[in-house]
Short mmCIF file of C-alpha atoms in Angstrom, two decimals:
data_model
loop_
_atom_site.label_atom_id
_atom_site.label_comp_id
_atom_site.label_asym_id
_atom_site.label_seq_id
_atom_site.Cartn_x
_atom_site.Cartn_y
_atom_site.Cartn_z
CA UNK T 1 -11.22 -30.24 2.43
CA UNK T 2 -9.94 -26.72 3.34
CA UNK T 3 -11.83 -24.58 5.76
CA UNK T 4 -14.19 -22.05 4.25
CA UNK T 5 -12.53 -18.83 3.33
CA UNK T 6 -13.21 -15.81 5.72
CA UNK T 7 -15.81 -13.29 4.14
CA UNK T 8 -14.22 -9.99 4.64
CA UNK T 9 -17.09 -7.65 2.85
CA UNK T 10 -17.67 -5.67 5.83
CA UNK T 11 -14.19 -6.10 7.29
CA UNK T 12 -12.70 -3.04 5.44
CA UNK T 13 -15.15 -0.58 7.06
CA UNK T 14 -12.65 0.71 9.48
CA UNK T 15 -9.62 0.88 7.03
CA UNK T 16 -10.39 4.79 6.49
CA UNK T 17 -12.56 7.47 7.08
CA UNK T 18 -13.50 8.66 3.78
CA UNK T 19 -13.58 5.73 1.49
CA UNK T 20 -13.26 6.20 -2.33
CA UNK T 21 -15.69 3.35 -3.11
CA UNK T 22 -18.44 2.32 -0.54
CA UNK T 23 -20.95 -0.22 -1.61
CA UNK T 24 -23.47 -1.72 0.77
CA UNK T 25 -26.21 -4.17 -0.13
CA UNK T 26 -26.25 -3.53 -3.70
CA UNK T 27 -28.73 -5.55 -5.85
CA UNK T 28 -29.22 -5.07 -9.46
CA UNK T 29 -31.52 -7.17 -11.61
CA UNK T 30 -32.72 -7.63 -15.03
CA UNK T 31 -36.21 -8.87 -15.42
CA UNK T 32 -35.96 -12.06 -13.27
CA UNK T 33 -32.11 -12.47 -13.39
CA UNK T 34 -30.15 -11.24 -10.42
CA UNK T 35 -26.97 -9.63 -11.82
CA UNK T 36 -25.55 -8.49 -8.47
CA UNK T 37 -27.01 -9.72 -5.13
CA UNK T 38 -26.14 -7.85 -1.87
CA UNK T 39 -22.66 -6.75 -2.66
CA UNK T 40 -20.62 -5.16 -0.21
CA UNK T 41 -17.35 -3.37 -1.07
CA UNK T 42 -15.13 -0.53 0.71
CA UNK T 43 -11.81 0.67 -1.10
CA UNK T 44 -9.60 3.43 -0.10
CA UNK T 45 -7.00 5.54 -2.05
CA UNK T 46 -4.26 3.53 -3.45
CA UNK T 47 -6.17 0.37 -3.29
CA UNK T 48 -5.87 -1.87 -6.47
CA UNK T 49 -8.73 -4.27 -6.19
CA UNK T 50 -8.81 -7.13 -8.81
CA UNK T 51 -12.28 -8.40 -9.68
CA UNK T 52 -12.52 -11.93 -10.81
CA UNK T 53 -15.52 -14.00 -11.80
CA UNK T 54 -16.77 -15.99 -14.82
CA UNK T 55 -18.62 -14.39 -17.82
CA UNK T 56 -21.94 -13.22 -16.66
CA UNK T 57 -21.14 -13.09 -12.97
CA UNK T 58 -21.87 -9.36 -12.40
CA UNK T 59 -18.22 -8.07 -12.76
CA UNK T 60 -19.33 -5.64 -15.48
CA UNK T 61 -22.62 -4.45 -14.39
CA UNK T 62 -20.76 -3.37 -10.89
CA UNK T 63 -18.43 -1.57 -12.88
CA UNK T 64 -21.39 0.19 -14.96
CA UNK T 65 -23.05 1.15 -11.70
CA UNK T 66 -19.79 2.63 -10.32
CA UNK T 67 -19.43 4.61 -13.53
CA UNK T 68 -23.06 5.92 -13.22
CA UNK T 69 -24.08 4.17 -16.44
CA UNK T 70 -26.50 1.89 -14.89
CA UNK T 71 -28.88 2.64 -11.91
CA UNK T 72 -28.74 0.24 -8.83
CA UNK T 73 -32.05 -1.53 -7.71
CA UNK T 74 -31.27 -1.58 -3.96
CA UNK T 75 -28.56 -0.81 -1.54
CA UNK T 76 -26.25 2.29 -1.72
CA UNK T 77 -23.29 2.72 -3.87
CA UNK T 78 -21.20 6.27 -2.92
CA UNK T 79 -17.87 7.41 -4.39
CA UNK T 80 -15.66 9.67 -2.21
CA UNK T 81 -19.01 10.10 -0.10
CA UNK T 82 -21.19 11.15 -3.01
CA UNK T 83 -24.03 8.59 -3.84
CA UNK T 84 -23.91 7.61 -7.79
CA UNK T 85 -27.16 8.94 -8.12
CA UNK T 86 -25.67 12.48 -7.97
CA UNK T 87 -23.87 12.03 -11.43
CA UNK T 88 -22.71 15.59 -11.59
CA UNK T 89 -20.51 15.20 -8.26
CA UNK T 90 -19.27 11.76 -9.25
CA UNK T 91 -18.27 11.77 -12.77
CA UNK T 92 -15.53 14.15 -12.46
CA UNK T 93 -14.00 11.77 -9.62
CA UNK T 94 -13.99 8.60 -12.02
CA UNK T 95 -12.16 7.23 -14.91
CA UNK T 96 -13.49 4.43 -16.91
CA UNK T 97 -12.32 2.20 -19.53
CA UNK T 98 -14.81 -0.21 -21.00
CA UNK T 99 -13.76 -3.75 -22.31
CA UNK T 100 -14.53 -2.24 -25.79
CA UNK T 101 -13.82 1.44 -26.44
CA UNK T 102 -13.98 3.29 -29.59
CA UNK T 103 -11.32 5.79 -30.87
CA UNK T 104 -11.26 8.59 -33.49
CA UNK T 105 -8.69 6.85 -35.64
CA UNK T 106 -8.59 9.86 -38.27
CA UNK T 107 -6.79 12.27 -35.69
CA UNK T 108 -3.52 12.41 -33.94
CA UNK T 109 -2.75 11.28 -30.42
CA UNK T 110 -2.34 14.93 -29.30
CA UNK T 111 -5.51 16.03 -30.84
CA UNK T 112 -7.55 12.91 -29.40
CA UNK T 113 -6.26 13.78 -25.98
CA UNK T 114 -6.90 17.56 -26.39
CA UNK T 115 -10.44 16.67 -27.32
CA UNK T 116 -10.99 14.65 -24.27
CA UNK T 117 -9.20 17.03 -22.17
CA UNK T 118 -11.67 19.85 -23.14
CA UNK T 119 -14.79 17.37 -22.39
CA UNK T 120 -13.40 17.17 -18.89
CA UNK T 121 -13.45 20.90 -18.80
CA UNK T 122 -9.69 21.33 -18.28
CA UNK T 123 -8.53 24.98 -18.96
CA UNK T 124 -5.49 25.39 -21.48
CA UNK T 125 -2.89 25.46 -18.75
CA UNK T 126 -4.24 22.20 -16.93
CA UNK T 127 -4.76 20.52 -20.49
CA UNK T 128 -0.94 21.15 -21.20
CA UNK T 129 0.05 20.02 -18.05
CA UNK T 130 -2.37 16.76 -17.98
CA UNK T 131 -1.54 15.53 -21.33
CA UNK T 132 2.29 16.02 -20.80
CA UNK T 133 2.05 13.98 -17.36
CA UNK T 134 -0.28 11.35 -18.96
CA UNK T 135 1.40 10.54 -21.95
CA UNK T 136 4.74 10.34 -19.95
CA UNK T 137 3.15 7.64 -17.60
CA UNK T 138 1.52 5.85 -20.55
CA UNK T 139 4.46 5.64 -22.54
CA UNK T 140 3.01 7.72 -25.27
CA UNK T 141 5.45 10.63 -25.19
CA UNK T 142 6.97 9.86 -28.66
CA UNK T 143 3.70 8.97 -30.30
CA UNK T 144 1.76 12.20 -29.82
CA UNK T 145 1.80 13.03 -33.54
CA UNK T 146 1.12 9.64 -34.75
CA UNK T 147 -2.41 9.22 -36.36
CA UNK T 148 -4.51 7.06 -34.08
CA UNK T 149 -5.22 4.39 -36.71
CA UNK T 150 -1.24 3.60 -36.88
CA UNK T 151 -1.26 2.71 -33.34
CA UNK T 152 -0.88 -1.09 -32.28
CA UNK T 153 -3.31 -2.78 -30.02
CA UNK T 154 -1.41 -2.32 -27.02
CA UNK T 155 -0.68 1.34 -27.88
CA UNK T 156 -4.38 2.09 -28.29
CA UNK T 157 -4.95 0.31 -24.93
CA UNK T 158 -2.65 2.79 -23.55
CA UNK T 159 -4.34 5.60 -25.27
CA UNK T 160 -7.48 4.67 -23.77
CA UNK T 161 -6.03 4.45 -20.47
CA UNK T 162 -4.50 7.86 -20.83
CA UNK T 163 -8.19 9.40 -21.91
CA UNK T 164 -9.52 8.05 -18.84
CA UNK T 165 -6.81 9.49 -16.37
CA UNK T 166 -6.33 12.84 -17.97
CA UNK T 167 -8.52 14.43 -15.23
CA UNK T 168 -6.58 12.78 -12.40
CA UNK T 169 -9.73 10.63 -11.19
CA UNK T 170 -9.88 9.38 -7.66
CA UNK T 171 -11.16 6.00 -9.19
CA UNK T 172 -9.99 4.15 -12.12
CA UNK T 173 -12.50 1.46 -13.42
CA UNK T 174 -10.85 -1.02 -15.81
CA UNK T 175 -12.79 -3.69 -17.39
CA UNK T 176 -10.68 -6.17 -19.35
CA UNK T 177 -7.88 -3.77 -19.95
CA UNK T 178 -5.11 -6.46 -20.96
CA UNK T 179 -7.72 -8.21 -23.47
CA UNK T 180 -5.77 -9.31 -26.55
CA UNK T 181 -2.45 -7.71 -25.31
CA UNK T 182 0.78 -9.47 -26.01
CA UNK T 183 2.89 -10.36 -22.82
CA UNK T 184 5.09 -7.42 -23.07
CA UNK T 185 2.24 -4.67 -23.51
CA UNK T 186 0.62 -6.27 -20.35
CA UNK T 187 3.90 -6.01 -18.41
CA UNK T 188 3.66 -2.33 -19.50
CA UNK T 189 0.00 -2.02 -18.65
CA UNK T 190 0.55 -3.71 -15.12
CA UNK T 191 3.49 -1.13 -14.51
CA UNK T 192 1.20 1.89 -15.17
CA UNK T 193 -1.59 0.41 -12.97
CA UNK T 194 0.87 0.06 -9.97
CA UNK T 195 2.15 3.62 -10.36
CA UNK T 196 -1.45 4.78 -10.37
CA UNK T 197 -2.06 3.04 -7.04
CA UNK T 198 1.43 4.53 -5.89
CA UNK T 199 0.17 7.98 -6.56
CA UNK T 200 -3.04 7.39 -4.27
CA UNK T 201 -5.61 6.45 -6.99
CA UNK T 202 -8.36 3.88 -6.20
CA UNK T 203 -8.34 1.01 -9.12
CA UNK T 204 -10.46 -1.42 -9.93
CA UNK T 205 -9.58 -4.04 -12.51
CA UNK T 206 -11.81 -6.79 -14.00
CA UNK T 207 -9.85 -9.30 -15.81
CA UNK T 208 -9.27 -12.91 -16.96
CA UNK T 209 -5.50 -12.73 -16.98
CA UNK T 210 -5.40 -13.97 -13.42
CA UNK T 211 -1.44 -13.74 -13.09
CA UNK T 212 -1.43 -10.09 -13.77
CA UNK T 213 -3.93 -9.42 -11.10
CA UNK T 214 -1.83 -11.44 -8.36
CA UNK T 215 1.05 -9.55 -9.25
CA UNK T 216 -0.42 -5.91 -9.10
CA UNK T 217 -3.35 -6.13 -7.04
CA UNK T 218 -3.53 -5.57 -3.14
CA UNK T 219 -6.85 -6.77 -2.75
CA UNK T 220 -8.99 -9.48 -4.68
CA UNK T 221 -12.62 -10.00 -5.17
CA UNK T 222 -14.06 -13.30 -6.60
CA UNK T 223 -17.85 -13.00 -7.35
CA UNK T 224 -20.05 -15.95 -8.49
CA UNK T 225 -23.67 -15.54 -9.71
CA UNK T 226 -23.54 -12.10 -8.60
CA UNK T 227 -22.58 -12.90 -4.94
CA UNK T 228 -19.14 -11.79 -3.67
CA UNK T 229 -17.82 -14.88 -2.31
CA UNK T 230 -14.50 -13.71 -1.54
CA UNK T 231 -13.14 -10.24 -0.66
CA UNK T 232 -9.99 -9.41 0.99
CA UNK T 233 -6.18 -8.88 0.94
CA UNK T 234 -4.37 -10.51 -1.95
CA UNK T 235 -2.01 -12.59 0.72
CA UNK T 236 -4.74 -13.98 2.62
CA UNK T 237 -6.54 -15.52 -0.35
CA UNK T 238 -3.33 -16.90 -1.64
CA UNK T 239 -2.63 -18.46 1.70
CA UNK T 240 -6.08 -19.58 2.40
CA UNK T 241 -7.76 -20.13 -0.84
CA UNK T 242 -6.14 -23.22 -2.48
CA UNK T 243 -7.39 -26.74 -1.56
CA UNK T 244 -3.87 -28.38 -1.61
CA UNK T 245 -0.21 -27.39 -2.38
CA UNK T 246 0.89 -28.48 -6.02
CA UNK T 247 3.92 -30.74 -5.98
CA UNK T 248 5.65 -31.57 -9.36
CA UNK T 249 7.61 -34.94 -9.66
CA UNK T 250 9.48 -36.37 -12.54
CA UNK T 251 11.01 -40.11 -12.34
CA UNK T 252 13.25 -42.23 -14.37
CA UNK T 253 11.68 -45.43 -15.70
CA UNK T 254 8.08 -46.75 -14.54
CA UNK T 255 5.98 -43.79 -12.35
CA UNK T 256 3.10 -46.23 -12.22
CA UNK T 257 4.14 -47.49 -8.47
CA UNK T 258 4.39 -43.78 -7.42
CA UNK T 259 0.95 -42.84 -9.20
CA UNK T 260 -0.85 -45.75 -7.30
CA UNK T 261 0.58 -44.86 -3.97
CA UNK T 262 -0.35 -41.28 -4.33
CA UNK T 263 -3.86 -42.15 -5.32
CA UNK T 264 -4.41 -44.05 -2.25
CA UNK T 265 -3.41 -41.02 0.08
CA UNK T 266 -6.42 -39.37 1.73
CA UNK T 267 -4.73 -36.14 1.69
CA UNK T 268 -3.71 -36.15 -2.04
CA UNK T 269 -5.85 -35.10 -5.00
CA UNK T 270 -5.67 -34.69 -8.68
CA UNK T 271 -2.79 -36.94 -9.62
CA UNK T 272 -2.18 -36.20 -13.40
CA UNK T 273 0.38 -36.64 -16.00
CA UNK T 274 1.40 -33.11 -17.48
CA UNK T 275 3.50 -34.09 -20.04
CA UNK T 276 6.74 -35.67 -18.58
CA UNK T 277 5.90 -34.90 -14.86
CA UNK T 278 3.55 -36.31 -12.29
CA UNK T 279 1.53 -33.56 -10.57
CA UNK T 280 -0.54 -33.75 -7.40
CA UNK T 281 -1.74 -31.87 -4.62
CA UNK T 282 -1.77 -32.54 -0.91
CA UNK T 283 -3.40 -30.69 1.77
CA UNK T 284 -0.42 -31.66 4.02
CA UNK T 285 2.46 -29.54 5.56
CA UNK T 286 6.03 -29.45 4.58
CA UNK T 287 6.76 -32.66 7.15
CA UNK T 288 3.80 -34.38 4.89
CA UNK T 289 5.35 -33.59 1.65
CA UNK T 290 8.76 -34.85 2.62
CA UNK T 291 7.30 -38.17 4.00
CA UNK T 292 5.40 -38.62 0.73
CA UNK T 293 8.87 -38.44 -1.06
CA UNK T 294 10.57 -40.84 1.25
CA UNK T 295 7.75 -43.37 0.98
CA UNK T 296 7.89 -43.13 -2.94
CA UNK T 297 11.57 -43.65 -2.91
CA UNK T 298 10.93 -46.70 -0.54
CA UNK T 299 8.98 -48.27 -3.37
CA UNK T 300 12.04 -48.32 -5.71
CA UNK T 301 10.76 -45.53 -7.66
CA UNK T 302 13.83 -43.43 -9.00
CA UNK T 303 12.66 -39.83 -8.55
CA UNK T 304 14.67 -37.44 -10.67
CA UNK T 305 13.35 -34.11 -9.41
CA UNK T 306 10.76 -33.37 -6.72
CA UNK T 307 9.42 -29.66 -6.57
CA UNK T 308 6.67 -28.48 -4.26
CA UNK T 309 5.24 -25.19 -5.62
CA UNK T 310 3.11 -22.41 -4.34
CA UNK T 311 -0.67 -22.58 -5.89
CA UNK T 312 -1.36 -20.10 -8.39
CA UNK T 313 -4.24 -17.42 -8.29
CA UNK T 314 -5.96 -19.62 -11.22
CA UNK T 315 -6.08 -22.57 -9.03
CA UNK T 316 -7.18 -20.73 -6.05
CA UNK T 317 -9.81 -19.19 -8.00
CA UNK T 318 -10.95 -22.64 -9.34
CA UNK T 319 -11.20 -23.92 -5.96
CA UNK T 320 -13.25 -21.14 -4.71
CA UNK T 321 -15.71 -21.39 -7.49
CA UNK T 322 -15.85 -25.29 -6.84
CA UNK T 323 -16.76 -24.69 -3.28
CA UNK T 324 -19.42 -22.13 -4.02
CA UNK T 325 -20.99 -24.33 -6.57
CA UNK T 326 -21.02 -27.45 -3.96
CA UNK T 327 -22.36 -24.86 -1.06
CA UNK T 328 -25.18 -23.91 -3.62
#
């Protein structure tokens, strides 16, 4: 078994003087159910934080508390130094895109954004600049005269993001923003989020599309049963989080001798068939991977291809959750 992950919930407190997000000891209960349990998190401007966990783990509850829509039961939550209870100070600093949001479909894209720009109390000059910049960033420039009800799902998602960022918030909260999007739309959405980070916006993204998070987030957090069991840099999670390195092999003829050999190795786990390939994971280093190949070939197995791979975020996430379940 791999060594336990380093818990970094408090390690970020020296990363900057004025944190965009500063959560300490957050607790939220719904009746007897603890939705969020002693959660600590600090994020700075430019951080893109991927928030991962099973359904019901506490992701949406945490985002709603940050959005000032749900009150915490214990702990402190501050946005740019302002406690979330001070809604007048906090709400102008945040943009919130929930997992399900409504759009007024009988108006144009421009009218829709004009309406929300007025809600954000932008004057006429500010509205013109904000809408022009926002539609350019979200790829809606050629669609401003289109009725909202004629937009595709991906275009409506981009419109929802544009609405949330019109007032240039310091913090963007995105709850399952890629839900239901096709691959091309997800790529476009990911590029927009990365640009927000480059502009210095702090972004928290809750998503089940883990490949997208690995590509765009510089920090990741895994939450399980309300507890943040990992919080740190994406690279560190990818380096430390997996229990074993995946190896994919294809053989000519009978692969059973190779399978039986691998099953007998103490540092090998999950020996499975994946269509035409034998896939397993080993906790050994490069020398050990090379040794396994030599020993398999010594058994007269004809190896057509042998491909050590880097673990995916999905594999790491499942390993972390499994360790949490065992620990509990």
